[in-house]
PDB file of N, CA and C in Angstrom:
ATOM      1  N   MET A   1       0.448  -1.166   0.455  1.00  0.00           N
ATOM      2  CA  MET A   1       0.014   0.079  -0.285  1.00  0.00           C
ATOM      3  C   MET A   1       0.768   1.220  -0.118  1.00  0.00           C
ATOM      4  N   LYS A   2       1.802   1.160   0.896  1.00  0.00           N
ATOM      5  CA  LYS A   2       2.702   2.414   0.962  1.00  0.00           C
ATOM      6  C   LYS A   2       3.638   2.397  -0.295  1.00  0.00           C
ATOM      7  N   ARG A   3       4.245   1.478  -1.227  1.00  0.00           N
ATOM      8  CA  ARG A   3       4.586   1.518  -2.319  1.00  0.00           C
ATOM      9  C   ARG A   3       3.387   2.573  -3.468  1.00  0.00           C
ATOM     10  N   LYS A   4       2.254   1.853  -3.481  1.00  0.00           N
ATOM     11  CA  LYS A   4       1.651   2.202  -4.633  1.00  0.00           C
ATOM     12  C   LYS A   4       1.289   3.427  -4.122  1.00  0.00           C
ATOM     13  N   TYR A   5       1.110   4.203  -2.894  1.00  0.00           N
ATOM     14  CA  TYR A   5       1.143   5.818  -3.014  1.00  0.00           C
ATOM     15  C   TYR A   5       2.061   6.302  -3.370  1.00  0.00           C
ATOM     16  N   GLN A   6       3.050   5.700  -3.130  1.00  0.00           N
ATOM     17  CA  GLN A   6       4.671   6.878  -3.512  1.00  0.00           C
ATOM     18  C   GLN A   6       4.479   6.437  -5.245  1.00  0.00           C
ATOM     19  N   ASP A   7       4.080   5.356  -5.742  1.00  0.00           N
ATOM     20  CA  ASP A   7       4.313   5.852  -7.292  1.00  0.00           C
ATOM     21  C   ASP A   7       3.391   6.504  -7.613  1.00  0.00           C
ATOM     22  N   THR A   8       1.801   6.694  -6.602  1.00  0.00           N
ATOM     23  CA  THR A   8       1.098   7.733  -7.309  1.00  0.00           C
ATOM     24  C   THR A   8       1.345   9.432  -7.378  1.00  0.00           C
ATOM     25  N   ALA A   9       2.378   9.543  -6.002  1.00  0.00           N
ATOM     26  CA  ALA A   9       2.621  10.935  -5.461  1.00  0.00           C
ATOM     27  C   ALA A   9       4.039  11.172  -6.663  1.00  0.00           C
ATOM     28  N   ARG A  10       4.740  10.067  -7.153  1.00  0.00           N
ATOM     29  CA  ARG A  10       5.624  10.130  -7.971  1.00  0.00           C
ATOM     30  C   ARG A  10       4.928  11.058  -9.351  1.00  0.00           C
ATOM     31  N   VAL A  11       4.029  10.082  -9.610  1.00  0.00           N
ATOM     32  CA  VAL A  11       3.044  10.739 -10.704  1.00  0.00           C
ATOM     33  C   VAL A  11       2.649  12.382 -11.160  1.00  0.00           C
ATOM     34  N   LYS A  12       2.262  12.076  -9.652  1.00  0.00           N
ATOM     35  CA  LYS A  12       0.880  13.582  -9.450  1.00  0.00           C
ATOM     36  C   LYS A  12       2.396  14.639  -9.742  1.00  0.00           C
ATOM     37  N   ARG A  13       3.455  14.412  -9.248  1.00  0.00           N
ATOM     38  CA  ARG A  13       4.436  15.337  -9.258  1.00  0.00           C
ATOM     39  C   ARG A  13       4.891  15.619 -10.359  1.00  0.00           C
ATOM     40  N   ALA A  14       5.345  14.275 -11.014  1.00  0.00           N
ATOM     41  CA  ALA A  14       5.949  14.286 -12.788  1.00  0.00           C
ATOM     42  C   ALA A  14       4.773  15.723 -13.504  1.00  0.00           C
ATOM     43  N   GLN A  15       3.521  14.942 -13.351  1.00  0.00           N
ATOM     44  CA  GLN A  15       2.454  15.546 -14.287  1.00  0.00           C
ATOM     45  C   GLN A  15       2.565  17.619 -13.561  1.00  0.00           C
ATOM     46  N   LEU A  16       2.646  17.761 -12.448  1.00  0.00           N
ATOM     47  CA  LEU A  16       2.743  19.109 -11.711  1.00  0.00           C
ATOM     48  C   LEU A  16       3.585  19.550 -12.722  1.00  0.00           C
ATOM     49  N   GLN A  17       4.991  18.984 -12.867  1.00  0.00           N
ATOM     50  CA  GLN A  17       6.153  19.908 -13.165  1.00  0.00           C
ATOM     51  C   GLN A  17       5.837  20.265 -14.833  1.00  0.00           C
ATOM     52  N   ALA A  18       5.230  18.994 -15.141  1.00  0.00           N
ATOM     53  CA  ALA A  18       5.042  18.863 -16.988  1.00  0.00           C
ATOM     54  C   ALA A  18       4.286  20.196 -17.094  1.00  0.00           C
ATOM     55  N   LEU A  19       3.478  20.278 -16.415  1.00  0.00           N
ATOM     56  CA  LEU A  19       2.359  21.336 -16.343  1.00  0.00           C
ATOM     57  C   LEU A  19       3.365  23.327 -15.899  1.00  0.00           C
ATOM     58  N   ARG A  20       3.741  23.344 -15.143  1.00  0.00           N
ATOM     59  CA  ARG A  20       4.428  24.338 -14.527  1.00  0.00           C
ATOM     60  C   ARG A  20       4.876  25.018 -15.788  1.00  0.00           C
ATOM     61  N   LYS A  21       5.849  23.716 -16.773  1.00  0.00           N
ATOM     62  CA  LYS A  21       6.884  23.914 -17.754  1.00  0.00           C
ATOM     63  C   LYS A  21       5.760  24.645 -18.680  1.00  0.00           C
ATOM     64  N   GLU A  22       4.684  23.548 -18.743  1.00  0.00           N
ATOM     65  CA  GLU A  22       3.782  24.348 -20.035  1.00  0.00           C
ATOM     66  C   GLU A  22       3.334  25.936 -19.685  1.00  0.00           C
ATOM     67  N   PHE A  23       3.097  26.271 -18.032  1.00  0.00           N
ATOM     68  CA  PHE A  23       2.810  27.268 -18.021  1.00  0.00           C
ATOM     69  C   PHE A  23       3.829  28.351 -18.040  1.00  0.00           C
ATOM     70  N   GLU A  24       5.115  27.841 -17.678  1.00  0.00           N
ATOM     71  CA  GLU A  24       6.050  28.960 -18.019  1.00  0.00           C
ATOM     72  C   GLU A  24       6.685  29.189 -19.678  1.00  0.00           C
ATOM     73  N   VAL A  25       6.398  28.453 -20.160  1.00  0.00           N
ATOM     74  CA  VAL A  25       6.851  28.542 -21.792  1.00  0.00           C
ATOM     75  C   VAL A  25       5.472  29.333 -22.348  1.00  0.00           C
ATOM     76  N   LEU A  26       4.144  29.062 -22.066  1.00  0.00           N
ATOM     77  CA  LEU A  26       2.563  29.735 -22.676  1.00  0.00           C
ATOM     78  C   LEU A  26       3.200  30.917 -22.765  1.00  0.00           C
ATOM     79  N   HIS A  27       3.058  31.105 -24.392  1.00  0.00           N
ATOM     80  CA  HIS A  27       2.720  32.309 -24.974  1.00  0.00           C
ATOM     81  C   HIS A  27       1.413  32.820 -25.850  1.00  0.00           C
ATOM     82  N   MET A  28       1.120  34.007 -26.464  1.00  0.00           N
ATOM     83  CA  MET A  28       0.048  34.034 -27.137  1.00  0.00           C
ATOM     84  C   MET A  28       0.635  34.029 -28.389  1.00  0.00           C
ATOM     85  N   LYS A  29      -0.158  33.269 -29.520  1.00  0.00           N
ATOM     86  CA  LYS A  29       0.200  33.167 -30.534  1.00  0.00           C
ATOM     87  C   LYS A  29      -0.081  34.079 -32.067  1.00  0.00           C
ATOM     88  N   ILE A  30       0.906  34.466 -32.557  1.00  0.00           N
ATOM     89  CA  ILE A  30       0.351  35.627 -33.514  1.00  0.00           C
ATOM     90  C   ILE A  30      -0.928  35.548 -34.358  1.00  0.00           C
ATOM     91  N   GLY A  31      -1.981  35.760 -34.144  1.00  0.00           N
ATOM     92  CA  GLY A  31      -3.110  35.743 -34.539  1.00  0.00           C
ATOM     93  C   GLY A  31      -4.371  35.120 -34.102  1.00  0.00           C
ATOM     94  N   GLU A  32      -3.809  34.350 -32.698  1.00  0.00           N
ATOM     95  CA  GLU A  32      -4.691  34.001 -31.918  1.00  0.00           C
ATOM     96  C   GLU A  32      -5.166  34.748 -31.001  1.00  0.00           C
ATOM     97  N   SER A  33      -6.718  34.602 -31.130  1.00  0.00           N
ATOM     98  CA  SER A  33      -7.716  35.400 -30.275  1.00  0.00           C
ATOM     99  C   SER A  33      -7.451  35.798 -28.503  1.00  0.00           C
ATOM    100  N   VAL A  34      -7.892  36.848 -28.087  1.00  0.00           N
ATOM    101  CA  VAL A  34      -7.316  36.850 -26.699  1.00  0.00           C
ATOM    102  C   VAL A  34      -8.053  36.163 -25.848  1.00  0.00           C
ATOM    103  N   ASP A  35      -9.392  35.662 -26.270  1.00  0.00           N
ATOM    104  CA  ASP A  35     -10.563  34.783 -25.576  1.00  0.00           C
ATOM    105  C   ASP A  35      -9.779  33.563 -25.833  1.00  0.00           C
ATOM    106  N   ASP A  36      -9.343  33.234 -26.694  1.00  0.00           N
ATOM    107  CA  ASP A  36      -8.312  31.520 -27.057  1.00  0.00           C
ATOM    108  C   ASP A  36      -7.013  31.869 -26.228  1.00  0.00           C
ATOM    109  N   TYR A  37      -6.540  32.480 -26.020  1.00  0.00           N
ATOM    110  CA  TYR A  37      -5.406  32.783 -25.048  1.00  0.00           C
ATOM    111  C   TYR A  37      -5.547  32.964 -23.662  1.00  0.00           C
ATOM    112  N   PHE A  38      -6.907  33.518 -23.416  1.00  0.00           N
ATOM    113  CA  PHE A  38      -7.085  33.237 -21.830  1.00  0.00           C
ATOM    114  C   PHE A  38      -7.833  31.740 -21.294  1.00  0.00           C
ATOM    115  N   GLY A  39      -8.638  31.312 -22.485  1.00  0.00           N
ATOM    116  CA  GLY A  39      -8.716  29.963 -22.371  1.00  0.00           C
ATOM    117  C   GLY A  39      -7.261  28.622 -22.385  1.00  0.00           C
ATOM    118  N   ARG A  40      -6.559  29.044 -23.212  1.00  0.00           N
ATOM    119  CA  ARG A  40      -5.497  28.100 -22.957  1.00  0.00           C
ATOM    120  C   ARG A  40      -4.730  28.255 -21.670  1.00  0.00           C
ATOM    121  N   THR A  41      -4.466  29.592 -21.199  1.00  0.00           N
ATOM    122  CA  THR A  41      -3.587  29.859 -19.846  1.00  0.00           C
ATOM    123  C   THR A  41      -4.557  29.301 -18.565  1.00  0.00           C
ATOM    124  N   LEU A  42      -6.141  29.532 -19.170  1.00  0.00           N
ATOM    125  CA  LEU A  42      -7.034  28.880 -17.757  1.00  0.00           C
ATOM    126  C   LEU A  42      -7.047  27.238 -17.646  1.00  0.00           C
ATOM    127  N   ILE A  43      -6.616  26.893 -18.633  1.00  0.00           N
ATOM    128  CA  ILE A  43      -7.120  25.359 -18.782  1.00  0.00           C
ATOM    129  C   ILE A  43      -5.752  24.685 -18.008  1.00  0.00           C
ATOM    130  N   ILE A  44      -4.467  25.008 -18.550  1.00  0.00           N
ATOM    131  CA  ILE A  44      -3.295  25.328 -17.902  1.00  0.00           C
ATOM    132  C   ILE A  44      -2.895  25.464 -16.050  1.00  0.00           C
ATOM    133  N   ALA A  45      -3.963  26.279 -15.925  1.00  0.00           N
ATOM    134  CA  ALA A  45      -3.724  26.768 -14.450  1.00  0.00           C
ATOM    135  C   ALA A  45      -4.249  26.072 -13.609  1.00  0.00           C
ATOM    136  N   ASN A  46      -5.830  25.753 -14.319  1.00  0.00           N
ATOM    137  CA  ASN A  46      -6.447  24.762 -13.474  1.00  0.00           C
ATOM    138  C   ASN A  46      -6.085  23.803 -13.417  1.00  0.00           C
ATOM    139  N   LYS A  47      -5.540  23.246 -14.245  1.00  0.00           N
ATOM    140  CA  LYS A  47      -5.087  21.708 -13.891  1.00  0.00           C
ATOM    141  C   LYS A  47      -3.659  21.513 -13.329  1.00  0.00           C
ATOM    142  N   MET A  48      -3.818  22.971 -12.797  1.00  0.00           N
ATOM    143  CA  MET A  48      -1.951  23.117 -11.917  1.00  0.00           C
ATOM    144  C   MET A  48      -3.056  23.121 -10.418  1.00  0.00           C
ATOM    145  N   ARG A  49      -3.990  23.618 -10.100  1.00  0.00           N
ATOM    146  CA  ARG A  49      -4.539  23.554  -8.958  1.00  0.00           C
ATOM    147  C   ARG A  49      -5.194  22.425  -8.808  1.00  0.00           C
ATOM    148  N   ILE A  50      -5.999  21.681  -9.470  1.00  0.00           N
ATOM    149  CA  ILE A  50      -6.099  20.071  -9.499  1.00  0.00           C
ATOM    150  C   ILE A  50      -4.803  19.404  -8.997  1.00  0.00           C
ATOM    151  N   HIS A  51      -3.984  19.583  -9.593  1.00  0.00           N
ATOM    152  CA  HIS A  51      -2.508  18.887  -9.020  1.00  0.00           C
ATOM    153  C   HIS A  51      -1.965  19.541  -7.591  1.00  0.00           C
ATOM    154  N   GLU A  52      -3.126  20.220  -6.890  1.00  0.00           N
ATOM    155  CA  GLU A  52      -2.621  21.135  -5.910  1.00  0.00           C
ATOM    156  C   GLU A  52      -1.671  22.090  -5.090  1.00  0.00           C
ATOM    157  N   GLU A  53      -1.354  22.537  -6.558  1.00  0.00           N
ATOM    158  CA  GLU A  53      -0.190  23.908  -7.024  1.00  0.00           C
ATOM    159  C   GLU A  53      -1.497  24.979  -6.036  1.00  0.00           C
ATOM    160  N   LYS A  54      -0.642  25.877  -5.330  1.00  0.00           N
ATOM    161  CA  LYS A  54      -1.061  27.106  -5.079  1.00  0.00           C
ATOM    162  C   LYS A  54      -1.080  27.932  -5.701  1.00  0.00           C
ATOM    163  N   MET A  55      -1.807  28.579  -6.393  1.00  0.00           N
ATOM    164  CA  MET A  55      -1.773  29.398  -7.630  1.00  0.00           C
ATOM    165  C   MET A  55      -2.707  30.700  -7.558  1.00  0.00           C
ATOM    166  N   ASP A  56      -1.903  31.488  -6.819  1.00  0.00           N
ATOM    167  CA  ASP A  56      -3.468  32.956  -7.000  1.00  0.00           C
ATOM    168  C   ASP A  56      -3.621  33.929  -7.963  1.00  0.00           C
ATOM    169  N   ASP A  57      -5.111  34.056  -8.131  1.00  0.00           N
ATOM    170  CA  ASP A  57      -5.093  34.885  -9.935  1.00  0.00           C
ATOM    171  C   ASP A  57      -3.904  35.704 -10.292  1.00  0.00           C
ATOM    172  N   VAL A  58      -4.054  36.670  -9.260  1.00  0.00           N
ATOM    173  CA  VAL A  58      -2.590  37.717  -9.662  1.00  0.00           C
ATOM    174  C   VAL A  58      -1.412  37.014 -10.311  1.00  0.00           C
ATOM    175  N   VAL A  59      -1.125  36.037 -10.085  1.00  0.00           N
ATOM    176  CA  VAL A  59       0.313  35.146 -10.816  1.00  0.00           C
ATOM    177  C   VAL A  59      -0.845  34.840 -12.669  1.00  0.00           C
ATOM    178  N   ILE A  60      -2.124  34.488 -12.195  1.00  0.00           N
ATOM    179  CA  ILE A  60      -2.336  34.424 -13.433  1.00  0.00           C
ATOM    180  C   ILE A  60      -2.831  35.245 -14.724  1.00  0.00           C
ATOM    181  N   ILE A  61      -2.754  36.525 -14.325  1.00  0.00           N
ATOM    182  CA  ILE A  61      -3.331  37.907 -14.682  1.00  0.00           C
ATOM    183  C   ILE A  61      -1.970  38.275 -15.319  1.00  0.00           C
ATOM    184  N   GLU A  62      -0.675  37.989 -14.274  1.00  0.00           N
ATOM    185  CA  GLU A  62       0.579  38.451 -14.831  1.00  0.00           C
ATOM    186  C   GLU A  62       1.702  37.659 -15.880  1.00  0.00           C
ATOM    187  N   LYS A  63       1.283  36.518 -15.705  1.00  0.00           N
ATOM    188  CA  LYS A  63       1.341  35.593 -16.762  1.00  0.00           C
ATOM    189  C   LYS A  63       0.330  36.001 -17.947  1.00  0.00           C
ATOM    190  N   ILE A  64      -0.523  36.294 -18.439  1.00  0.00           N
ATOM    191  CA  ILE A  64      -1.527  36.649 -18.948  1.00  0.00           C
ATOM    192  C   ILE A  64      -0.574  38.001 -19.690  1.00  0.00           C
ATOM    193  N   LEU A  65      -0.716  39.027 -18.965  1.00  0.00           N
ATOM    194  CA  LEU A  65      -0.647  40.149 -19.189  1.00  0.00           C
ATOM    195  C   LEU A  65       1.113  40.267 -20.152  1.00  0.00           C
ATOM    196  N   ARG A  66       2.096  39.452 -19.250  1.00  0.00           N
ATOM    197  CA  ARG A  66       3.468  39.569 -19.620  1.00  0.00           C
ATOM    198  C   ARG A  66       3.322  39.071 -21.075  1.00  0.00           C
ATOM    199  N   SER A  67       2.977  37.807 -21.557  1.00  0.00           N
ATOM    200  CA  SER A  67       2.973  36.956 -22.378  1.00  0.00           C
ATOM    201  C   SER A  67       2.213  37.435 -23.970  1.00  0.00           C
ATOM    202  N   MET A  68       1.433  38.064 -23.638  1.00  0.00           N
ATOM    203  CA  MET A  68       1.152  38.681 -24.985  1.00  0.00           C
ATOM    204  C   MET A  68       1.337  38.970 -25.862  1.00  0.00           C
ATOM    205  N   THR A  69       1.174  39.320 -27.141  1.00  0.00           N
ATOM    206  CA  THR A  69       1.799  39.656 -28.798  1.00  0.00           C
ATOM    207  C   THR A  69       2.120  40.734 -28.396  1.00  0.00           C
ATOM    208  N   SER A  70       2.675  41.807 -28.909  1.00  0.00           N
ATOM    209  CA  SER A  70       3.010  43.082 -29.177  1.00  0.00           C
ATOM    210  C   SER A  70       2.218  43.868 -29.496  1.00  0.00           C
ATOM    211  N   LYS A  71       1.524  43.190 -29.935  1.00  0.00           N
ATOM    212  CA  LYS A  71       0.062  43.931 -30.934  1.00  0.00           C
ATOM    213  C   LYS A  71      -0.690  44.486 -29.618  1.00  0.00           C
ATOM    214  N   TYR A  72      -0.690  44.155 -28.338  1.00  0.00           N
ATOM    215  CA  TYR A  72      -1.216  44.551 -27.164  1.00  0.00           C
ATOM    216  C   TYR A  72      -0.195  45.444 -26.054  1.00  0.00           C
ATOM    217  N   ASP A  73       0.778  45.345 -26.498  1.00  0.00           N
ATOM    218  CA  ASP A  73       1.433  45.985 -25.497  1.00  0.00           C
ATOM    219  C   ASP A  73       0.749  47.651 -25.101  1.00  0.00           C
ATOM    220  N   TYR A  74      -0.011  48.213 -25.600  1.00  0.00           N
ATOM    221  CA  TYR A  74      -0.262  49.701 -24.786  1.00  0.00           C
ATOM    222  C   TYR A  74      -1.166  49.252 -24.046  1.00  0.00           C
ATOM    223  N   VAL A  75      -2.486  48.281 -24.629  1.00  0.00           N
ATOM    224  CA  VAL A  75      -3.479  47.844 -23.771  1.00  0.00           C
ATOM    225  C   VAL A  75      -2.991  47.271 -22.429  1.00  0.00           C
ATOM    226  N   VAL A  76      -1.561  46.348 -22.297  1.00  0.00           N
ATOM    227  CA  VAL A  76      -0.970  45.505 -21.087  1.00  0.00           C
ATOM    228  C   VAL A  76      -0.423  47.321 -20.060  1.00  0.00           C
ATOM    229  N   TYR A  77       0.126  47.704 -20.993  1.00  0.00           N
ATOM    230  CA  TYR A  77       1.011  48.526 -20.030  1.00  0.00           C
ATOM    231  C   TYR A  77      -0.325  50.031 -19.586  1.00  0.00           C
ATOM    232  N   SER A  78      -1.544  49.953 -20.338  1.00  0.00           N
ATOM    233  CA  SER A  78      -2.826  50.552 -20.181  1.00  0.00           C
ATOM    234  C   SER A  78      -3.231  49.996 -18.816  1.00  0.00           C
ATOM    235  N   ILE A  79      -4.074  48.431 -18.853  1.00  0.00           N
ATOM    236  CA  ILE A  79      -4.460  48.131 -17.602  1.00  0.00           C
ATOM    237  C   ILE A  79      -3.132  47.844 -16.192  1.00  0.00           C
ATOM    238  N   GLU A  80      -2.315  48.020 -16.547  1.00  0.00           N
ATOM    239  CA  GLU A  80      -0.873  47.793 -14.985  1.00  0.00           C
ATOM    240  C   GLU A  80      -0.892  48.823 -14.690  1.00  0.00           C
ATOM    241  N   GLU A  81      -1.078  49.871 -15.448  1.00  0.00           N
ATOM    242  CA  GLU A  81      -1.056  51.710 -14.584  1.00  0.00           C
ATOM    243  C   GLU A  81      -2.194  51.642 -13.986  1.00  0.00           C
ATOM    244  N   SER A  82      -3.231  50.973 -14.738  1.00  0.00           N
ATOM    245  CA  SER A  82      -4.570  51.962 -14.271  1.00  0.00           C
ATOM    246  C   SER A  82      -5.476  50.847 -13.317  1.00  0.00           C
ATOM    247  N   ASN A  83      -4.470  49.634 -13.044  1.00  0.00           N
ATOM    248  CA  ASN A  83      -5.284  48.782 -11.826  1.00  0.00           C
ATOM    249  C   ASN A  83      -4.664  48.117 -10.790  1.00  0.00           C
ATOM    250  N   ASP A  84      -5.115  47.635  -9.414  1.00  0.00           N
ATOM    251  CA  ASP A  84      -4.368  47.196  -8.632  1.00  0.00           C
ATOM    252  C   ASP A  84      -4.360  45.685  -8.820  1.00  0.00           C
ATOM    253  N   LEU A  85      -3.181  45.101  -9.721  1.00  0.00           N
ATOM    254  CA  LEU A  85      -3.402  43.673 -10.291  1.00  0.00           C
ATOM    255  C   LEU A  85      -3.775  42.692  -9.112  1.00  0.00           C
ATOM    256  N   ASP A  86      -3.460  42.971  -7.991  1.00  0.00           N
ATOM    257  CA  ASP A  86      -3.722  42.374  -6.797  1.00  0.00           C
ATOM    258  C   ASP A  86      -5.513  42.101  -6.667  1.00  0.00           C
ATOM    259  N   THR A  87      -6.063  42.721  -7.467  1.00  0.00           N
ATOM    260  CA  THR A  87      -7.583  43.336  -6.736  1.00  0.00           C
ATOM    261  C   THR A  87      -8.193  42.435  -8.449  1.00  0.00           C
ATOM    262  N   LEU A  88      -7.735  42.464  -9.094  1.00  0.00           N
ATOM    263  CA  LEU A  88      -8.384  42.057 -10.604  1.00  0.00           C
ATOM    264  C   LEU A  88      -8.531  40.799 -10.327  1.00  0.00           C
ATOM    265  N   SER A  89      -9.716  40.136 -10.862  1.00  0.00           N
ATOM    266  CA  SER A  89     -10.259  38.443 -10.494  1.00  0.00           C
ATOM    267  C   SER A  89      -9.719  37.844 -11.693  1.00  0.00           C
ATOM    268  N   ILE A  90      -9.366  36.927 -12.134  1.00  0.00           N
ATOM    269  CA  ILE A  90      -9.562  35.842 -13.345  1.00  0.00           C
ATOM    270  C   ILE A  90     -11.065  35.934 -13.539  1.00  0.00           C
ATOM    271  N   ASP A  91     -11.622  36.273 -12.836  1.00  0.00           N
ATOM    272  CA  ASP A  91     -13.332  35.839 -13.200  1.00  0.00           C
ATOM    273  C   ASP A  91     -13.986  36.371 -14.105  1.00  0.00           C
ATOM    274  N   GLU A  92     -12.810  38.130 -13.741  1.00  0.00           N
ATOM    275  CA  GLU A  92     -13.691  38.965 -14.539  1.00  0.00           C
ATOM    276  C   GLU A  92     -12.184  39.827 -15.178  1.00  0.00           C
ATOM    277  N   PRO A  93     -11.495  38.869 -16.046  1.00  0.00           N
ATOM    278  CA  PRO A  93     -10.240  39.350 -17.075  1.00  0.00           C
ATOM    279  C   PRO A  93     -10.912  40.987 -17.647  1.00  0.00           C
ATOM    280  N   PRO A  94     -10.064  41.829 -17.826  1.00  0.00           N
ATOM    281  CA  PRO A  94     -10.649  42.758 -18.318  1.00  0.00           C
ATOM    282  C   PRO A  94     -10.316  43.121 -19.949  1.00  0.00           C
ATOM    283  N   LYS A  95     -11.055  41.969 -20.189  1.00  0.00           N
ATOM    284  CA  LYS A  95     -11.281  41.778 -21.677  1.00  0.00           C
ATOM    285  C   LYS A  95     -11.659  42.914 -22.515  1.00  0.00           C
ATOM    286  N   GLN A  96     -12.573  44.021 -22.485  1.00  0.00           N
ATOM    287  CA  GLN A  96     -13.136  45.215 -22.987  1.00  0.00           C
ATOM    288  C   GLN A  96     -11.403  45.955 -23.105  1.00  0.00           C
ATOM    289  N   SER A  97     -11.058  45.923 -22.284  1.00  0.00           N
ATOM    290  CA  SER A  97      -9.650  47.311 -22.511  1.00  0.00           C
ATOM    291  C   SER A  97      -8.808  46.146 -23.913  1.00  0.00           C
ATOM    292  N   PHE A  98      -9.200  44.438 -24.271  1.00  0.00           N
ATOM    293  CA  PHE A  98      -8.481  44.494 -25.411  1.00  0.00           C
ATOM    294  C   PHE A  98      -9.602  44.478 -26.760  1.00  0.00           C
ATOM    295  N   GLY A  99     -10.410  44.960 -26.878  1.00  0.00           N
ATOM    296  CA  GLY A  99     -11.495  44.887 -28.136  1.00  0.00           C
ATOM    297  C   GLY A  99     -12.058  43.776 -27.992  1.00  0.00           C
ATOM    298  N   THR A 100     -12.083  42.743 -27.437  1.00  0.00           N
ATOM    299  CA  THR A 100     -13.337  41.503 -27.491  1.00  0.00           C
ATOM    300  C   THR A 100     -14.493  41.884 -26.418  1.00  0.00           C
ATOM    301  N   ARG A 101     -15.118  41.151 -27.371  1.00  0.00           N
ATOM    302  CA  ARG A 101     -16.740  41.300 -27.003  1.00  0.00           C
ATOM    303  C   ARG A 101     -17.194  39.867 -27.150  1.00  0.00           C
ATOM    304  N   THR A 102     -18.175  39.883 -25.988  1.00  0.00           N
ATOM    305  CA  THR A 102     -19.093  38.476 -25.894  1.00  0.00           C
ATOM    306  C   THR A 102     -19.686  37.877 -26.835  1.00  0.00           C
ATOM    307  N   LYS A 103     -20.512  37.290 -27.132  1.00  0.00           N
ATOM    308  CA  LYS A 103     -21.500  36.355 -28.453  1.00  0.00           C
ATOM    309  C   LYS A 103     -22.586  37.370 -28.272  1.00  0.00           C
ATOM    310  N   ASN A 104     -22.917  37.640 -27.785  1.00  0.00           N
ATOM    311  CA  ASN A 104     -24.596  38.454 -27.541  1.00  0.00           C
ATOM    312  C   ASN A 104     -24.009  40.019 -27.293  1.00  0.00           C
ATOM    313  N   GLN A 105     -22.823  40.494 -27.316  1.00  0.00           N
ATOM    314  CA  GLN A 105     -22.876  41.861 -27.194  1.00  0.00           C
ATOM    315  C   GLN A 105     -22.435  42.759 -28.740  1.00  0.00           C
ATOM    316  N   PRO A 106     -23.475  43.449 -28.760  1.00  0.00           N
ATOM    317  CA  PRO A 106     -23.149  44.343 -30.360  1.00  0.00           C
ATOM    318  C   PRO A 106     -21.833  45.074 -30.153  1.00  0.00           C
ATOM    319  N   ALA A 107     -21.982  44.642 -31.750  1.00  0.00           N
ATOM    320  CA  ALA A 107     -20.006  45.683 -31.707  1.00  0.00           C
ATOM    321  C   ALA A 107     -20.449  47.074 -31.717  1.00  0.00           C
ATOM    322  N   CYS A 108     -19.514  48.203 -31.562  1.00  0.00           N
ATOM    323  CA  CYS A 108     -19.625  49.352 -31.719  1.00  0.00           C
ATOM    324  C   CYS A 108     -20.493  50.038 -32.522  1.00  0.00           C
ATOM    325  N   GLY A 109     -21.223  50.805 -32.713  1.00  0.00           N
ATOM    326  CA  GLY A 109     -21.780  51.413 -33.881  1.00  0.00           C
ATOM    327  C   GLY A 109     -22.876  51.002 -34.758  1.00  0.00           C
ATOM    328  N   ARG A 110     -23.107  49.975 -33.803  1.00  0.00           N
ATOM    329  CA  ARG A 110     -23.832  48.635 -34.936  1.00  0.00           C
ATOM    330  C   ARG A 110     -25.214  48.657 -33.881  1.00  0.00           C
TER     331      ARG A 110
END
């Protein structure tokens, strides 16, 4: 029984290490939408949390902001300057700042 637990713990640790690496090297792809990038990032972060990684929202938000394509540099700078990143929630990311909209939200001027 003890051996089985040790093997399971090793597998979990290895999976978490792989997820940490994936999170570290994660960057927005050229042409990728903001929604898709947020989604990819949250999937990895949630898998890490499932494996008992302690990860605050601010860590995820900072990762997203620093790994956006240069197309969004001015928006990232604006978000960092006008918000306290420690108080932002990943449940309500500042997507409006990136010019994205939900499916039911009309485009401006239409």
